[in-house]
Amino acid sequence: MKTAVILAVVAVALADKLAPVPLPVAILRSQQVNPDEFGAHSSDFEAENGIQFQFSGSQGATGGSNMIGSWSYLQEDGSVA
């Protein structure tokens, strides 16, 4: 019984050190424009961790969606991808 309790305490202590909980990331900008009567739509997003994306689109001639945009994020070395 004592061995089981000791193993449980050790397991909890190790699990706490092995599984850090990531901190929440603040959203700095988030704007979405839903499709209008012509199918035009857009989205603009930025988070404090460096993730950004912007895109816009419109309905295509055959019913599909034509989209253009960009995205970027910070790499571990601090450079932007």
N, CA and C atoms as an extended XYZ file, in Angstrom:
243
Properties=species:S:1:pos:R:3:atomname:S:1:resname:S:1:resid:I:1 pbc="F F F"
N         0.827       -1.191        0.000 N   MET     1
C         0.000        0.000        0.000 CA  MET     1
C         0.870        1.252        0.000 C   MET     1
N         1.919        1.241        0.848 N   LYS     2
C         2.805        2.399        0.909 CA  LYS     2
C         3.496        2.617       -0.436 C   LYS     2
N         3.867        1.529       -1.084 N   THR     3
C         4.527        1.624       -2.389 CA  THR     3
C         3.603        2.259       -3.414 C   THR     3
N         2.339        1.896       -3.400 N   ALA     4
C         1.376        2.460       -4.351 CA  ALA     4
C         1.202        3.952       -4.128 C   ALA     4
N         1.137        4.377       -2.881 N   VAL     5
C         0.991        5.805       -2.566 CA  VAL     5
C         2.227        6.568       -3.010 C   VAL     5
N         3.399        6.023       -2.725 N   ILE     6
C         4.643        6.687       -3.124 CA  ILE     6
C         4.729        6.781       -4.643 C   ILE     6
N         4.399        5.718       -5.350 N   LEU     7
C         4.418        5.751       -6.819 CA  LEU     7
C         3.416        6.763       -7.366 C   LEU     7
N         2.259        6.867       -6.750 N   ALA     8
C         1.256        7.840       -7.198 CA  ALA     8
C         1.759        9.262       -7.009 C   ALA     8
N         2.390        9.547       -5.876 N   VAL     9
C         2.935       10.884       -5.616 CA  VAL     9
C         4.043       11.208       -6.614 C   VAL     9
N         4.925       10.264       -6.871 N   VAL    10
C         6.004       10.471       -7.842 CA  VAL    10
C         5.432       10.693       -9.236 C   VAL    10
N         4.430        9.931       -9.622 N   ALA    11
C         3.811       10.080      -10.946 CA  ALA    11
C         3.186       11.457      -11.105 C   ALA    11
N         2.501       11.936      -10.082 N   VAL    12
C         1.887       13.270      -10.146 CA  VAL    12
C         2.968       14.338      -10.242 C   VAL    12
N         4.031       14.214       -9.474 N   ALA    13
C         5.116       15.194       -9.509 CA  ALA    13
C         5.783       15.229      -10.875 C   ALA    13
N         6.030       14.073      -11.471 N   LEU    14
C         6.649       14.027      -12.798 CA  LEU    14
C         5.709       14.545      -13.875 C   LEU    14
N         4.448       14.204      -13.782 N   ALA    15
C         3.480       14.647      -14.788 CA  ALA    15
C         3.364       16.158      -14.782 C   ALA    15
N         3.443       16.775      -13.617 N   ASP    16
C         3.354       18.229      -13.520 CA  ASP    16
C         4.523       18.890      -14.234 C   ASP    16
N         5.705       18.318      -14.149 N   LYS    17
C         6.882       18.897      -14.790 CA  LYS    17
C         6.946       18.591      -16.286 C   LYS    17
N         6.355       17.508      -16.728 N   LEU    18
C         6.441       17.100      -18.123 CA  LEU    18
C         5.384       17.737      -19.013 C   LEU    18
N         4.289       18.197      -18.450 N   ALA    19
C         3.189       18.708      -19.262 CA  ALA    19
C         2.863       20.156      -18.906 C   ALA    19
N         3.683       21.109      -19.370 N   PRO    20
C         3.365       22.505      -19.068 CA  PRO    20
C         2.099       22.937      -19.811 C   PRO    20
N         1.320       23.726      -19.146 N   VAL    21
C         0.088       24.234      -19.749 CA  VAL    21
C         0.430       25.505      -20.516 C   VAL    21
N         0.125       25.559      -21.817 N   PRO    22
C         0.430       26.768      -22.589 CA  PRO    22
C        -0.418       27.948      -22.111 C   PRO    22
N         0.186       29.123      -22.121 N   LEU    23
C        -0.532       30.327      -21.730 CA  LEU    23
C        -1.492       30.744      -22.833 C   LEU    23
N        -2.607       31.358      -22.474 N   PRO    24
C        -3.534       31.848      -23.498 CA  PRO    24
C        -2.871       32.937      -24.346 C   PRO    24
N        -3.263       33.023      -25.587 N   VAL    25
C        -2.737       34.025      -26.511 CA  VAL    25
C        -3.836       35.041      -26.780 C   VAL    25
N        -3.513       36.311      -26.599 N   ALA    26
C        -4.499       37.367      -26.833 CA  ALA    26
C        -4.699       37.585      -28.329 C   ALA    26
N        -5.931       37.799      -28.721 N   ILE    27
C        -6.256       38.146      -30.104 CA  ILE    27
C        -6.236       39.660      -30.205 C   ILE    27
N        -5.365       40.188      -31.061 N   LEU    28
C        -5.218       41.628      -31.215 CA  LEU    28
C        -6.204       42.204      -32.220 C   LEU    28
N        -6.520       41.411      -33.239 N   ARG    29
C        -7.441       41.890      -34.283 CA  ARG    29
C        -8.162       40.686      -34.861 C   ARG    29
N        -9.457       40.796      -35.005 N   SER    30
C       -10.242       39.725      -35.615 CA  SER    30
C       -11.484       40.333      -36.243 C   SER    30
N       -11.512       40.322      -37.556 N   GLN    31
C       -12.655       40.894      -38.268 CA  GLN    31
C       -13.034       39.971      -39.422 C   GLN    31
N       -14.286       39.581      -39.456 N   GLN    32
C       -14.788       38.747      -40.537 CA  GLN    32
C       -15.967       39.456      -41.192 C   GLN    32
N       -15.975       39.443      -42.508 N   VAL    33
C       -17.097       39.982      -43.273 CA  VAL    33
C       -17.730       38.805      -44.000 C   VAL    33
N       -18.955       38.491      -43.634 N   ASN    34
C       -19.667       37.369      -44.250 CA  ASN    34
C       -20.015       37.682      -45.699 C   ASN    34
N       -20.210       36.665      -46.518 N   PRO    35
C       -20.527       36.898      -47.935 CA  PRO    35
C       -21.756       37.791      -48.113 C   PRO    35
N       -21.612       38.757      -49.013 N   ASP    36
C       -22.754       39.615      -49.347 CA  ASP    36
C       -23.535       38.986      -50.503 C   ASP    36
N       -24.450       39.732      -51.093 N   GLU    37
C       -25.290       39.174      -52.161 CA  GLU    37
C       -24.495       38.782      -53.408 C   GLU    37
N       -23.269       39.300      -53.535 N   PHE    38
C       -22.419       38.955      -54.679 CA  PHE    38
C       -21.362       37.906      -54.312 C   PHE    38
N       -21.359       37.449      -53.060 N   GLY    39
C       -20.408       36.437      -52.615 CA  GLY    39
C       -19.094       36.988      -52.093 C   GLY    39
N       -18.954       38.324      -52.031 N   ALA    40
C       -17.711       38.920      -51.533 CA  ALA    40
C       -17.617       38.723      -50.018 C   ALA    40
N       -16.426       38.329      -49.546 N   HIS    41
C       -16.203       38.119      -48.121 CA  HIS    41
C       -14.727       38.344      -47.811 C   HIS    41
N       -14.415       38.545      -46.521 N   SER    42
C       -13.022       38.759      -46.134 CA  SER    42
C       -12.828       38.416      -44.660 C   SER    42
N       -11.552       38.288      -44.287 N   SER    43
C       -11.190       38.015      -42.904 CA  SER    43
C        -9.828       38.632      -42.631 C   SER    43
N        -9.669       39.166      -41.419 N   ASP    44
C        -8.423       39.798      -41.003 CA  ASP    44
C        -8.177       39.391      -39.552 C   ASP    44
N        -7.008       38.820      -39.251 N   PHE    45
C        -6.745       38.275      -37.923 CA  PHE    45
C        -5.294       38.499      -37.537 C   PHE    45
N        -5.070       38.843      -36.245 N   GLU    46
C        -3.713       38.932      -35.704 CA  GLU    46
C        -3.751       38.548      -34.224 C   GLU    46
N        -2.793       37.722      -33.804 N   ALA    47
C        -2.664       37.322      -32.404 CA  ALA    47
C        -1.326       37.815      -31.866 C   ALA    47
N        -1.221       37.932      -30.540 N   GLU    48
C        -0.004       38.475      -29.932 CA  GLU    48
C         1.223       37.584      -30.127 C   GLU    48
N         1.033       36.329      -30.498 N   ASN    49
C         2.168       35.434      -30.736 CA  ASN    49
C         2.722       35.558      -32.154 C   ASN    49
N         2.234       36.528      -32.933 N   GLY    50
C         2.773       36.792      -34.260 CA  GLY    50
C         2.018       36.161      -35.410 C   GLY    50
N         1.012       35.356      -35.132 N   ILE    51
C         0.224       34.755      -36.209 CA  ILE    51
C        -0.677       35.827      -36.811 C   ILE    51
N        -0.634       35.942      -38.136 N   GLN    52
C        -1.472       36.902      -38.859 CA  GLN    52
C        -1.986       36.255      -40.131 C   GLN    52
N        -3.201       36.600      -40.516 N   PHE    53
C        -3.668       36.243      -41.851 CA  PHE    53
C        -4.726       37.233      -42.300 C   PHE    53
N        -4.739       37.454      -43.590 N   GLN    54
C        -5.725       38.303      -44.235 CA  GLN    54
C        -6.118       37.617      -45.536 C   GLN    54
N        -7.398       37.614      -45.835 N   PHE    55
C        -7.826       37.108      -47.131 CA  PHE    55
C        -9.136       37.763      -47.515 C   PHE    55
N        -9.388       37.759      -48.798 N   SER    56
C       -10.670       38.219      -49.319 CA  SER    56
C       -11.045       37.298      -50.472 C   SER    56
N       -12.309       37.228      -50.736 N   GLY    57
C       -12.768       36.343      -51.789 CA  GLY    57
C       -14.069       36.819      -52.381 C   GLY    57
N       -14.400       36.229      -53.508 N   SER    58
C       -15.664       36.527      -54.179 CA  SER    58
C       -16.125       35.266      -54.901 C   SER    58
N       -17.383       35.264      -55.248 N   GLN    59
C       -17.931       34.109      -55.949 CA  GLN    59
C       -17.368       34.053      -57.355 C   GLN    59
N       -16.964       32.858      -57.776 N   GLY    60
C       -16.427       32.677      -59.113 CA  GLY    60
C       -17.526       32.535      -60.153 C   GLY    60
N       -17.134       32.566      -61.405 N   ALA    61
C       -18.096       32.490      -62.509 CA  ALA    61
C       -18.850       31.170      -62.523 C   ALA    61
N       -18.218       30.093      -62.059 N   THR    62
C       -18.876       28.784      -62.065 CA  THR    62
C       -19.399       28.389      -60.683 C   THR    62
N       -19.487       29.357      -59.764 N   GLY    63
C       -20.045       29.096      -58.445 CA  GLY    63
C       -19.033       28.825      -57.361 C   GLY    63
N       -17.774       28.641      -57.717 N   GLY    64
C       -16.733       28.422      -56.711 CA  GLY    64
C       -16.361       29.730      -56.033 C   GLY    64
N       -15.324       29.703      -55.245 N   SER    65
C       -14.862       30.902      -54.557 CA  SER    65
C       -13.457       31.250      -55.025 C   SER    65
N       -13.264       32.487      -55.434 N   ASN    66
C       -11.945       32.996      -55.798 CA  ASN    66
C       -11.393       33.721      -54.578 C   ASN    66
N       -10.220       33.297      -54.100 N   MET    67
C        -9.669       33.857      -52.875 CA  MET    67
C        -8.243       34.334      -53.105 C   MET    67
N        -7.877       35.386      -52.374 N   ILE    68
C        -6.509       35.883      -52.364 CA  ILE    68
C        -6.205       36.323      -50.938 C   ILE    68
N        -4.955       36.147      -50.518 N   GLY    69
C        -4.616       36.551      -49.166 CA  GLY    69
C        -3.195       36.200      -48.801 C   GLY    69
N        -2.885       36.389      -47.522 N   SER    70
C        -1.546       36.090      -47.028 CA  SER    70
C        -1.626       35.669      -45.567 C   SER    70
N        -0.571       35.024      -45.095 N   TRP    71
C        -0.471       34.633      -43.697 CA  TRP    71
C         0.992       34.669      -43.294 C   TRP    71
N         1.242       34.827      -42.012 N   SER    72
C         2.605       34.796      -41.498 CA  SER    72
C         2.579       34.379      -40.029 C   SER    72
N         3.739       33.931      -39.554 N   TYR    73
C         3.879       33.548      -38.151 CA  TYR    73
C         5.340       33.689      -37.754 C   TYR    73
N         5.592       33.790      -36.454 N   LEU    74
C         6.955       33.882      -35.952 CA  LEU    74
C         7.524       32.483      -35.763 C   LEU    74
N         8.745       32.302      -36.259 N   GLN    75
C         9.434       31.034      -36.057 CA  GLN    75
C        10.150       31.062      -34.704 C   GLN    75
N        10.664       29.928      -34.279 N   GLU    76
C        11.325       29.839      -32.974 CA  GLU    76
C        12.520       30.781      -32.856 C   GLU    76
N        13.204       31.078      -33.977 N   ASP    77
C        14.355       31.981      -33.931 CA  ASP    77
C        13.956       33.454      -34.003 C   ASP    77
N        12.653       33.750      -34.059 N   GLY    78
C        12.163       35.123      -34.089 CA  GLY    78
C        11.938       35.679      -35.478 C   GLY    78
N        12.353       34.962      -36.504 N   SER    79
C        12.131       35.439      -37.866 CA  SER    79
C        10.685       35.168      -38.286 C   SER    79
N        10.232       35.947      -39.250 N   VAL    80
C         8.855       35.831      -39.730 CA  VAL    80
C         8.810       34.898      -40.929 C   VAL    80
N         7.896       33.970      -40.896 N   ALA    81
C         7.705       33.051      -42.018 CA  ALA    81
C         6.450       33.447      -42.762 C   ALA    81
